[in-house]
């Protein structure tokens, strides 16, 4: 398990590095090397660490451990073929982590990052829609059952493509520098993570690496099915590059527009699942 | 569909009321427990505010009496939340969820600011109204199936009316609206991160649990 955890963290960070590189090349900038996020994590691990004098200390520190803990649990669930509902819950609980990061320091930048995280709760609804659409077809939410279903019936990507689009929007909303990345927008310095430096930021980087790996792996297992390991890695890179294209060519929306568009997408997806439910 | 939250790990029976842990409910229970411990051991942050008309800034302090009350309400909220996460009884679930709503109102209403109390009042009205469809849903489930046990209902032999499921979701939405009020700009003028986060967390957890309950019954 330790080996898988380390691999997921480093490969997730590498994917985030590829994301930055692709965005930079599309925008005709050289961009950082693809391993930059790994270097960030290592650098922050050995930098001076402190807790701001105004912070709620236990929460400021504890939320970093919670962030790593929930995504480690998510990785464990997905590797053991557990319930998709647990992944769904952990994804939603990440919102609380962002909220906790932002509020615990007392900084106005972090505070507004946390507030934006809460108001963009509509971004979670497409994931619920995905779960509901999958339940209609597979009659199970266990990832092992969903993979087995696809071996018999073919990829769910072909059966319920709009549910895959909903999940893709969920992935997009969690990618940095994307149209919905209002929680870490530059006018808030670094948003909810502004005041977390040193080893706390390294912990957050580990969480981001794990989160990216787990969400992409979930997408592949749930909509494509079981693949050889090397093909899973290639599929992850391809999905990341496609997300990077979207992020590179679309401006970051204002908080109001971001929430409005996410709500509209969520509404469309709910209608889609309602139609699926009636037809099935 | 009986194992939507994973295979059951542990059952604790109190007569016909059964508390059960699956990987899903255990995850939610542990999160509620961890954040309740944070509330217990942490002091609130001191938010920095800029003083208008100059370069000065100051840190907001929270009074001891306010801190004690909000901490008490937050811990009560955490306990109610833990109950709602693991109960296997529809009526108990509605009771715990309504307690979460009451505690959330308490957490917000304790702040001595007119703007924050306005937000608390509005949330209180919604939470109060939310109890009506929620308890009506529990009543309909009991009347149509003769049981309130989720484990019995999950066997599939009894059919829960769609209206009861819809009312249950509607009620939980009313109780779990706290983050939308907590996200109001006025609310964040008040310090107290561990307590405000308990509002968000409890609302999110009850949304997640009701998803499982609806799929289960």
PDB file of N, CA, C and O in Angstrom, chain B residues 61-126:
ATOM      1  N   UNK B  61     -11.440  39.761  18.163  1.00  0.00           N
ATOM      2  CA  UNK B  61     -11.392  38.792  19.258  1.00  0.00           C
ATOM      3  C   UNK B  61     -12.810  38.265  19.480  1.00  0.00           C
ATOM      4  O   UNK B  61     -13.789  38.924  19.164  1.00  0.00           O
ATOM      5  N   UNK B  62     -12.900  37.086  20.053  1.00  0.00           N
ATOM      6  CA  UNK B  62     -14.205  36.504  20.363  1.00  0.00           C
ATOM      7  C   UNK B  62     -14.311  36.407  21.885  1.00  0.00           C
ATOM      8  O   UNK B  62     -13.358  35.992  22.549  1.00  0.00           O
ATOM      9  N   UNK B  63     -15.443  36.845  22.451  1.00  0.00           N
ATOM     10  CA  UNK B  63     -15.554  36.860  23.912  1.00  0.00           C
ATOM     11  C   UNK B  63     -15.672  35.429  24.456  1.00  0.00           C
ATOM     12  O   UNK B  63     -16.097  34.516  23.734  1.00  0.00           O
ATOM     13  N   UNK B  64     -15.302  35.293  25.742  1.00  0.00           N
ATOM     14  CA  UNK B  64     -15.273  33.954  26.342  1.00  0.00           C
ATOM     15  C   UNK B  64     -16.676  33.335  26.394  1.00  0.00           C
ATOM     16  O   UNK B  64     -16.851  32.149  26.110  1.00  0.00           O
ATOM     17  N   UNK B  65     -17.679  34.160  26.729  1.00  0.00           N
ATOM     18  CA  UNK B  65     -19.044  33.608  26.840  1.00  0.00           C
ATOM     19  C   UNK B  65     -19.545  33.147  25.465  1.00  0.00           C
ATOM     20  O   UNK B  65     -20.165  32.091  25.351  1.00  0.00           O
ATOM     21  N   UNK B  66     -19.248  33.954  24.444  1.00  0.00           N
ATOM     22  CA  UNK B  66     -19.670  33.579  23.085  1.00  0.00           C
ATOM     23  C   UNK B  66     -18.945  32.316  22.644  1.00  0.00           C
ATOM     24  O   UNK B  66     -19.537  31.417  22.051  1.00  0.00           O
ATOM     25  N   UNK B  67     -17.644  32.269  22.963  1.00  0.00           N
ATOM     26  CA  UNK B  67     -16.841  31.093  22.592  1.00  0.00           C
ATOM     27  C   UNK B  67     -17.423  29.833  23.222  1.00  0.00           C
ATOM     28  O   UNK B  67     -17.594  28.821  22.556  1.00  0.00           O
ATOM     29  N   UNK B  68     -17.770  29.930  24.519  1.00  0.00           N
ATOM     30  CA  UNK B  68     -18.288  28.740  25.225  1.00  0.00           C
ATOM     31  C   UNK B  68     -19.584  28.256  24.601  1.00  0.00           C
ATOM     32  O   UNK B  68     -19.780  27.065  24.398  1.00  0.00           O
ATOM     33  N   UNK B  69     -20.480  29.214  24.308  1.00  0.00           N
ATOM     34  CA  UNK B  69     -21.779  28.810  23.765  1.00  0.00           C
ATOM     35  C   UNK B  69     -21.617  28.206  22.365  1.00  0.00           C
ATOM     36  O   UNK B  69     -22.192  27.156  22.063  1.00  0.00           O
ATOM     37  N   UNK B  70     -20.837  28.847  21.524  1.00  0.00           N
ATOM     38  CA  UNK B  70     -20.681  28.346  20.151  1.00  0.00           C
ATOM     39  C   UNK B  70     -19.955  27.003  20.145  1.00  0.00           C
ATOM     40  O   UNK B  70     -20.243  26.124  19.341  1.00  0.00           O
ATOM     41  N   UNK B  71     -19.003  26.856  21.062  1.00  0.00           N
ATOM     42  CA  UNK B  71     -18.302  25.567  21.161  1.00  0.00           C
ATOM     43  C   UNK B  71     -19.273  24.474  21.587  1.00  0.00           C
ATOM     44  O   UNK B  71     -19.272  23.372  21.034  1.00  0.00           O
ATOM     45  N   UNK B  72     -20.124  24.802  22.587  1.00  0.00           N
ATOM     46  CA  UNK B  72     -21.118  23.824  23.050  1.00  0.00           C
ATOM     47  C   UNK B  72     -22.040  23.414  21.896  1.00  0.00           C
ATOM     48  O   UNK B  72     -22.284  22.224  21.667  1.00  0.00           O
ATOM     49  N   UNK B  73     -22.555  24.422  21.150  1.00  0.00           N
ATOM     50  CA  UNK B  73     -23.466  24.115  20.050  1.00  0.00           C
ATOM     51  C   UNK B  73     -22.761  23.297  18.958  1.00  0.00           C
ATOM     52  O   UNK B  73     -23.351  22.412  18.353  1.00  0.00           O
ATOM     53  N   UNK B  74     -21.494  23.613  18.735  1.00  0.00           N
ATOM     54  CA  UNK B  74     -20.746  22.893  17.694  1.00  0.00           C
ATOM     55  C   UNK B  74     -20.528  21.432  18.082  1.00  0.00           C
ATOM     56  O   UNK B  74     -20.625  20.533  17.244  1.00  0.00           O
ATOM     57  N   UNK B  75     -20.227  21.205  19.363  1.00  0.00           N
ATOM     58  CA  UNK B  75     -20.019  19.818  19.807  1.00  0.00           C
ATOM     59  C   UNK B  75     -21.354  19.060  19.752  1.00  0.00           C
ATOM     60  O   UNK B  75     -21.406  17.903  19.305  1.00  0.00           O
ATOM     61  N   UNK B  76     -22.441  19.741  20.166  1.00  0.00           N
ATOM     62  CA  UNK B  76     -23.765  19.107  20.068  1.00  0.00           C
ATOM     63  C   UNK B  76     -24.082  18.780  18.608  1.00  0.00           C
ATOM     64  O   UNK B  76     -24.616  17.708  18.289  1.00  0.00           O
ATOM     65  N   UNK B  77     -23.700  19.694  17.732  1.00  0.00           N
ATOM     66  CA  UNK B  77     -23.926  19.485  16.301  1.00  0.00           C
ATOM     67  C   UNK B  77     -23.120  18.268  15.817  1.00  0.00           C
ATOM     68  O   UNK B  77     -23.628  17.441  15.060  1.00  0.00           O
ATOM     69  N   UNK B  78     -21.885  18.178  16.281  1.00  0.00           N
ATOM     70  CA  UNK B  78     -21.030  17.045  15.900  1.00  0.00           C
ATOM     71  C   UNK B  78     -21.628  15.726  16.372  1.00  0.00           C
ATOM     72  O   UNK B  78     -21.651  14.739  15.627  1.00  0.00           O
ATOM     73  N   UNK B  79     -22.154  15.716  17.615  1.00  0.00           N
ATOM     74  CA  UNK B  79     -22.743  14.481  18.154  1.00  0.00           C
ATOM     75  C   UNK B  79     -24.006  14.098  17.371  1.00  0.00           C
ATOM     76  O   UNK B  79     -24.201  12.919  17.031  1.00  0.00           O
ATOM     77  N   UNK B  80     -24.845  15.109  17.068  1.00  0.00           N
ATOM     78  CA  UNK B  80     -26.061  14.841  16.291  1.00  0.00           C
ATOM     79  C   UNK B  80     -25.695  14.297  14.916  1.00  0.00           C
ATOM     80  O   UNK B  80     -26.335  13.388  14.385  1.00  0.00           O
ATOM     81  N   UNK B  81     -24.642  14.884  14.372  1.00  0.00           N
ATOM     82  CA  UNK B  81     -24.190  14.469  13.044  1.00  0.00           C
ATOM     83  C   UNK B  81     -23.714  13.012  13.058  1.00  0.00           C
ATOM     84  O   UNK B  81     -24.040  12.238  12.157  1.00  0.00           O
ATOM     85  N   UNK B  82     -22.954  12.672  14.098  1.00  0.00           N
ATOM     86  CA  UNK B  82     -22.465  11.285  14.203  1.00  0.00           C
ATOM     87  C   UNK B  82     -23.647  10.322  14.293  1.00  0.00           C
ATOM     88  O   UNK B  82     -23.646   9.251  13.680  1.00  0.00           O
ATOM     89  N   UNK B  83     -24.671  10.714  15.063  1.00  0.00           N
ATOM     90  CA  UNK B  83     -25.865   9.878  15.164  1.00  0.00           C
ATOM     91  C   UNK B  83     -26.543   9.707  13.813  1.00  0.00           C
ATOM     92  O   UNK B  83     -26.928   8.596  13.431  1.00  0.00           O
ATOM     93  N   UNK B  84     -26.674  10.819  13.090  1.00  0.00           N
ATOM     94  CA  UNK B  84     -27.356  10.763  11.786  1.00  0.00           C
ATOM     95  C   UNK B  84     -26.586   9.904  10.785  1.00  0.00           C
ATOM     96  O   UNK B  84     -27.178   9.321   9.883  1.00  0.00           O
ATOM     97  N   UNK B  85     -25.275   9.815  10.961  1.00  0.00           N
ATOM     98  CA  UNK B  85     -24.464   9.075   9.986  1.00  0.00           C
ATOM     99  C   UNK B  85     -24.613   7.564  10.127  1.00  0.00           C
ATOM    100  O   UNK B  85     -24.477   6.832   9.154  1.00  0.00           O
ATOM    101  N   UNK B  86     -24.865   7.093  11.343  1.00  0.00           N
ATOM    102  CA  UNK B  86     -24.821   5.631  11.544  1.00  0.00           C
ATOM    103  C   UNK B  86     -26.158   5.005  11.894  1.00  0.00           C
ATOM    104  O   UNK B  86     -26.258   3.780  11.974  1.00  0.00           O
ATOM    105  N   UNK B  87     -27.181   5.829  12.114  1.00  0.00           N
ATOM    106  CA  UNK B  87     -28.459   5.234  12.508  1.00  0.00           C
ATOM    107  C   UNK B  87     -29.073   4.436  11.349  1.00  0.00           C
ATOM    108  O   UNK B  87     -28.934   4.804  10.178  1.00  0.00           O
ATOM    109  N   UNK B  88     -29.766   3.371  11.714  1.00  0.00           N
ATOM    110  CA  UNK B  88     -30.430   2.547  10.703  1.00  0.00           C
ATOM    111  C   UNK B  88     -31.935   2.695  10.769  1.00  0.00           C
ATOM    112  O   UNK B  88     -32.668   1.828  10.298  1.00  0.00           O
ATOM    113  N   UNK B  89     -32.398   3.805  11.372  1.00  0.00           N
ATOM    114  CA  UNK B  89     -33.829   4.023  11.567  1.00  0.00           C
ATOM    115  C   UNK B  89     -34.208   5.364  10.932  1.00  0.00           C
ATOM    116  O   UNK B  89     -33.555   6.383  11.193  1.00  0.00           O
ATOM    117  N   UNK B  90     -35.238   5.355  10.107  1.00  0.00           N
ATOM    118  CA  UNK B  90     -35.600   6.573   9.360  1.00  0.00           C
ATOM    119  C   UNK B  90     -36.023   7.692  10.319  1.00  0.00           C
ATOM    120  O   UNK B  90     -35.625   8.851  10.152  1.00  0.00           O
ATOM    121  N   UNK B  91     -36.801   7.357  11.350  1.00  0.00           N
ATOM    122  CA  UNK B  91     -37.268   8.398  12.273  1.00  0.00           C
ATOM    123  C   UNK B  91     -36.092   8.986  13.060  1.00  0.00           C
ATOM    124  O   UNK B  91     -36.002  10.202  13.252  1.00  0.00           O
ATOM    125  N   UNK B  92     -35.196   8.111  13.540  1.00  0.00           N
ATOM    126  CA  UNK B  92     -34.016   8.601  14.253  1.00  0.00           C
ATOM    127  C   UNK B  92     -33.185   9.525  13.359  1.00  0.00           C
ATOM    128  O   UNK B  92     -32.654  10.540  13.809  1.00  0.00           O
ATOM    129  N   UNK B  93     -33.105   9.144  12.090  1.00  0.00           N
ATOM    130  CA  UNK B  93     -32.345   9.976  11.151  1.00  0.00           C
ATOM    131  C   UNK B  93     -32.956  11.373  11.077  1.00  0.00           C
ATOM    132  O   UNK B  93     -32.233  12.381  11.156  1.00  0.00           O
ATOM    133  N   UNK B  94     -34.289  11.448  10.964  1.00  0.00           N
ATOM    134  CA  UNK B  94     -34.927  12.771  10.878  1.00  0.00           C
ATOM    135  C   UNK B  94     -34.730  13.557  12.179  1.00  0.00           C
ATOM    136  O   UNK B  94     -34.530  14.771  12.145  1.00  0.00           O
ATOM    137  N   UNK B  95     -34.775  12.854  13.314  1.00  0.00           N
ATOM    138  CA  UNK B  95     -34.548  13.534  14.596  1.00  0.00           C
ATOM    139  C   UNK B  95     -33.143  14.120  14.664  1.00  0.00           C
ATOM    140  O   UNK B  95     -32.945  15.279  15.040  1.00  0.00           O
ATOM    141  N   UNK B  96     -32.155  13.302  14.307  1.00  0.00           N
ATOM    142  CA  UNK B  96     -30.767  13.774  14.354  1.00  0.00           C
ATOM    143  C   UNK B  96     -30.556  14.948  13.386  1.00  0.00           C
ATOM    144  O   UNK B  96     -29.862  15.914  13.713  1.00  0.00           O
ATOM    145  N   UNK B  97     -31.172  14.849  12.213  1.00  0.00           N
ATOM    146  CA  UNK B  97     -30.995  15.925  11.218  1.00  0.00           C
ATOM    147  C   UNK B  97     -31.634  17.215  11.712  1.00  0.00           C
ATOM    148  O   UNK B  97     -31.060  18.301  11.562  1.00  0.00           O
ATOM    149  N   UNK B  98     -32.808  17.114  12.348  1.00  0.00           N
ATOM    150  CA  UNK B  98     -33.427  18.344  12.862  1.00  0.00           C
ATOM    151  C   UNK B  98     -32.583  18.931  13.987  1.00  0.00           C
ATOM    152  O   UNK B  98     -32.481  20.153  14.128  1.00  0.00           O
ATOM    153  N   UNK B  99     -31.932  18.067  14.778  1.00  0.00           N
ATOM    154  CA  UNK B  99     -31.037  18.565  15.833  1.00  0.00           C
ATOM    155  C   UNK B  99     -29.833  19.274  15.218  1.00  0.00           C
ATOM    156  O   UNK B  99     -29.366  20.301  15.720  1.00  0.00           O
ATOM    157  N   UNK B 100     -29.333  18.735  14.100  1.00  0.00           N
ATOM    158  CA  UNK B 100     -28.235  19.403  13.387  1.00  0.00           C
ATOM    159  C   UNK B 100     -28.671  20.805  12.983  1.00  0.00           C
ATOM    160  O   UNK B 100     -27.939  21.790  13.162  1.00  0.00           O
ATOM    161  N   UNK B 101     -29.903  20.919  12.451  1.00  0.00           N
ATOM    162  CA  UNK B 101     -30.414  22.230  12.036  1.00  0.00           C
ATOM    163  C   UNK B 101     -30.482  23.198  13.205  1.00  0.00           C
ATOM    164  O   UNK B 101     -30.036  24.346  13.109  1.00  0.00           O
ATOM    165  N   UNK B 102     -31.001  22.725  14.342  1.00  0.00           N
ATOM    166  CA  UNK B 102     -31.124  23.589  15.536  1.00  0.00           C
ATOM    167  C   UNK B 102     -29.738  24.061  15.988  1.00  0.00           C
ATOM    168  O   UNK B 102     -29.531  25.238  16.292  1.00  0.00           O
ATOM    169  N   UNK B 103     -28.794  23.131  16.023  1.00  0.00           N
ATOM    170  CA  UNK B 103     -27.442  23.479  16.480  1.00  0.00           C
ATOM    171  C   UNK B 103     -26.792  24.482  15.525  1.00  0.00           C
ATOM    172  O   UNK B 103     -26.089  25.405  15.962  1.00  0.00           O
ATOM    173  N   UNK B 104     -27.024  24.298  14.230  1.00  0.00           N
ATOM    174  CA  UNK B 104     -26.436  25.230  13.266  1.00  0.00           C
ATOM    175  C   UNK B 104     -26.990  26.643  13.466  1.00  0.00           C
ATOM    176  O   UNK B 104     -26.248  27.626  13.385  1.00  0.00           O
ATOM    177  N   UNK B 105     -28.283  26.731  13.731  1.00  0.00           N
ATOM    178  CA  UNK B 105     -28.870  28.050  14.017  1.00  0.00           C
ATOM    179  C   UNK B 105     -28.187  28.632  15.253  1.00  0.00           C
ATOM    180  O   UNK B 105     -27.813  29.811  15.279  1.00  0.00           O
ATOM    181  N   UNK B 106     -27.993  27.804  16.272  1.00  0.00           N
ATOM    182  CA  UNK B 106     -27.350  28.263  17.499  1.00  0.00           C
ATOM    183  C   UNK B 106     -25.940  28.762  17.273  1.00  0.00           C
ATOM    184  O   UNK B 106     -25.534  29.796  17.818  1.00  0.00           O
ATOM    185  N   UNK B 107     -25.179  28.024  16.444  1.00  0.00           N
ATOM    186  CA  UNK B 107     -23.784  28.413  16.171  1.00  0.00           C
ATOM    187  C   UNK B 107     -23.744  29.808  15.538  1.00  0.00           C
ATOM    188  O   UNK B 107     -22.937  30.658  15.897  1.00  0.00           O
ATOM    189  N   UNK B 108     -24.651  30.043  14.600  1.00  0.00           N
ATOM    190  CA  UNK B 108     -24.633  31.319  13.876  1.00  0.00           C
ATOM    191  C   UNK B 108     -25.254  32.435  14.719  1.00  0.00           C
ATOM    192  O   UNK B 108     -24.740  33.561  14.757  1.00  0.00           O
ATOM    193  N   UNK B 109     -26.344  32.106  15.430  1.00  0.00           N
ATOM    194  CA  UNK B 109     -27.095  33.152  16.132  1.00  0.00           C
ATOM    195  C   UNK B 109     -26.364  33.691  17.365  1.00  0.00           C
ATOM    196  O   UNK B 109     -26.718  34.758  17.874  1.00  0.00           O
ATOM    197  N   UNK B 110     -25.347  32.992  17.839  1.00  0.00           N
ATOM    198  CA  UNK B 110     -24.645  33.437  19.049  1.00  0.00           C
ATOM    199  C   UNK B 110     -23.737  34.633  18.791  1.00  0.00           C
ATOM    200  O   UNK B 110     -23.286  35.282  19.739  1.00  0.00           O
ATOM    201  N   UNK B 111     -23.478  34.919  17.527  1.00  0.00           N
ATOM    202  CA  UNK B 111     -22.575  36.033  17.208  1.00  0.00           C
ATOM    203  C   UNK B 111     -23.294  37.356  17.451  1.00  0.00           C
ATOM    204  O   UNK B 111     -24.414  37.552  16.986  1.00  0.00           O
ATOM    205  N   UNK B 112     -22.626  38.252  18.183  1.00  0.00           N
ATOM    206  CA  UNK B 112     -23.269  39.540  18.517  1.00  0.00           C
ATOM    207  C   UNK B 112     -23.075  40.544  17.385  1.00  0.00           C
ATOM    208  O   UNK B 112     -22.283  41.483  17.499  1.00  0.00           O
ATOM    209  N   UNK B 113     -23.779  40.295  16.298  1.00  0.00           N
ATOM    210  CA  UNK B 113     -23.741  41.217  15.160  1.00  0.00           C
ATOM    211  C   UNK B 113     -25.102  41.165  14.490  1.00  0.00           C
ATOM    212  O   UNK B 113     -25.649  40.082  14.258  1.00  0.00           O
ATOM    213  N   UNK B 114     -25.644  42.337  14.186  1.00  0.00           N
ATOM    214  CA  UNK B 114     -26.993  42.402  13.617  1.00  0.00           C
ATOM    215  C   UNK B 114     -27.057  41.654  12.289  1.00  0.00           C
ATOM    216  O   UNK B 114     -28.003  40.934  12.013  1.00  0.00           O
ATOM    217  N   UNK B 115     -26.003  41.814  11.451  1.00  0.00           N
ATOM    218  CA  UNK B 115     -25.999  41.185  10.128  1.00  0.00           C
ATOM    219  C   UNK B 115     -25.970  39.660  10.242  1.00  0.00           C
ATOM    220  O   UNK B 115     -26.677  38.958   9.529  1.00  0.00           O
ATOM    221  N   UNK B 116     -25.133  39.185  11.153  1.00  0.00           N
ATOM    222  CA  UNK B 116     -25.022  37.735  11.325  1.00  0.00           C
ATOM    223  C   UNK B 116     -26.330  37.167  11.869  1.00  0.00           C
ATOM    224  O   UNK B 116     -26.786  36.104  11.441  1.00  0.00           O
ATOM    225  N   UNK B 117     -26.936  37.894  12.794  1.00  0.00           N
ATOM    226  CA  UNK B 117     -28.190  37.401  13.374  1.00  0.00           C
ATOM    227  C   UNK B 117     -29.319  37.421  12.354  1.00  0.00           C
ATOM    228  O   UNK B 117     -30.211  36.578  12.401  1.00  0.00           O
ATOM    229  N   UNK B 118     -29.283  38.375  11.418  1.00  0.00           N
ATOM    230  CA  UNK B 118     -30.258  38.362  10.326  1.00  0.00           C
ATOM    231  C   UNK B 118     -30.119  37.085   9.506  1.00  0.00           C
ATOM    232  O   UNK B 118     -31.108  36.431   9.162  1.00  0.00           O
ATOM    233  N   UNK B 119     -28.851  36.727   9.198  1.00  0.00           N
ATOM    234  CA  UNK B 119     -28.599  35.500   8.437  1.00  0.00           C
ATOM    235  C   UNK B 119     -29.097  34.292   9.220  1.00  0.00           C
ATOM    236  O   UNK B 119     -29.713  33.381   8.667  1.00  0.00           O
ATOM    237  N   UNK B 120     -28.855  34.292  10.542  1.00  0.00           N
ATOM    238  CA  UNK B 120     -29.286  33.179  11.397  1.00  0.00           C
ATOM    239  C   UNK B 120     -30.806  33.076  11.425  1.00  0.00           C
ATOM    240  O   UNK B 120     -31.372  31.976  11.400  1.00  0.00           O
ATOM    241  N   UNK B 121     -31.463  34.226  11.455  1.00  0.00           N
ATOM    242  CA  UNK B 121     -32.935  34.243  11.484  1.00  0.00           C
ATOM    243  C   UNK B 121     -33.491  33.634  10.191  1.00  0.00           C
ATOM    244  O   UNK B 121     -34.402  32.783  10.231  1.00  0.00           O
ATOM    245  N   UNK B 122     -32.918  34.049   9.067  1.00  0.00           N
ATOM    246  CA  UNK B 122     -33.401  33.525   7.782  1.00  0.00           C
ATOM    247  C   UNK B 122     -33.169  32.012   7.696  1.00  0.00           C
ATOM    248  O   UNK B 122     -34.034  31.248   7.266  1.00  0.00           O
ATOM    249  N   UNK B 123     -31.985  31.595   8.125  1.00  0.00           N
ATOM    250  CA  UNK B 123     -31.682  30.162   8.106  1.00  0.00           C
ATOM    251  C   UNK B 123     -32.617  29.410   9.057  1.00  0.00           C
ATOM    252  O   UNK B 123     -33.106  28.317   8.745  1.00  0.00           O
ATOM    253  N   UNK B 124     -32.874  30.021  10.232  1.00  0.00           N
ATOM    254  CA  UNK B 124     -33.754  29.388  11.222  1.00  0.00           C
ATOM    255  C   UNK B 124     -35.141  29.126  10.656  1.00  0.00           C
ATOM    256  O   UNK B 124     -35.722  28.065  10.890  1.00  0.00           O
ATOM    257  N   UNK B 125     -35.654  30.098   9.897  1.00  0.00           N
ATOM    258  CA  UNK B 125     -36.989  29.920   9.291  1.00  0.00           C
ATOM    259  C   UNK B 125     -36.986  28.742   8.321  1.00  0.00           C
ATOM    260  O   UNK B 125     -37.904  27.914   8.323  1.00  0.00           O
ATOM    261  N   UNK B 126     -35.933  28.670   7.493  1.00  0.00           N
ATOM    262  CA  UNK B 126     -35.854  27.587   6.504  1.00  0.00           C
ATOM    263  C   UNK B 126     -35.707  26.235   7.207  1.00  0.00           C
ATOM    264  O   UNK B 126     -36.371  25.256   6.849  1.00  0.00           O
TER     265      UNK B 126
END
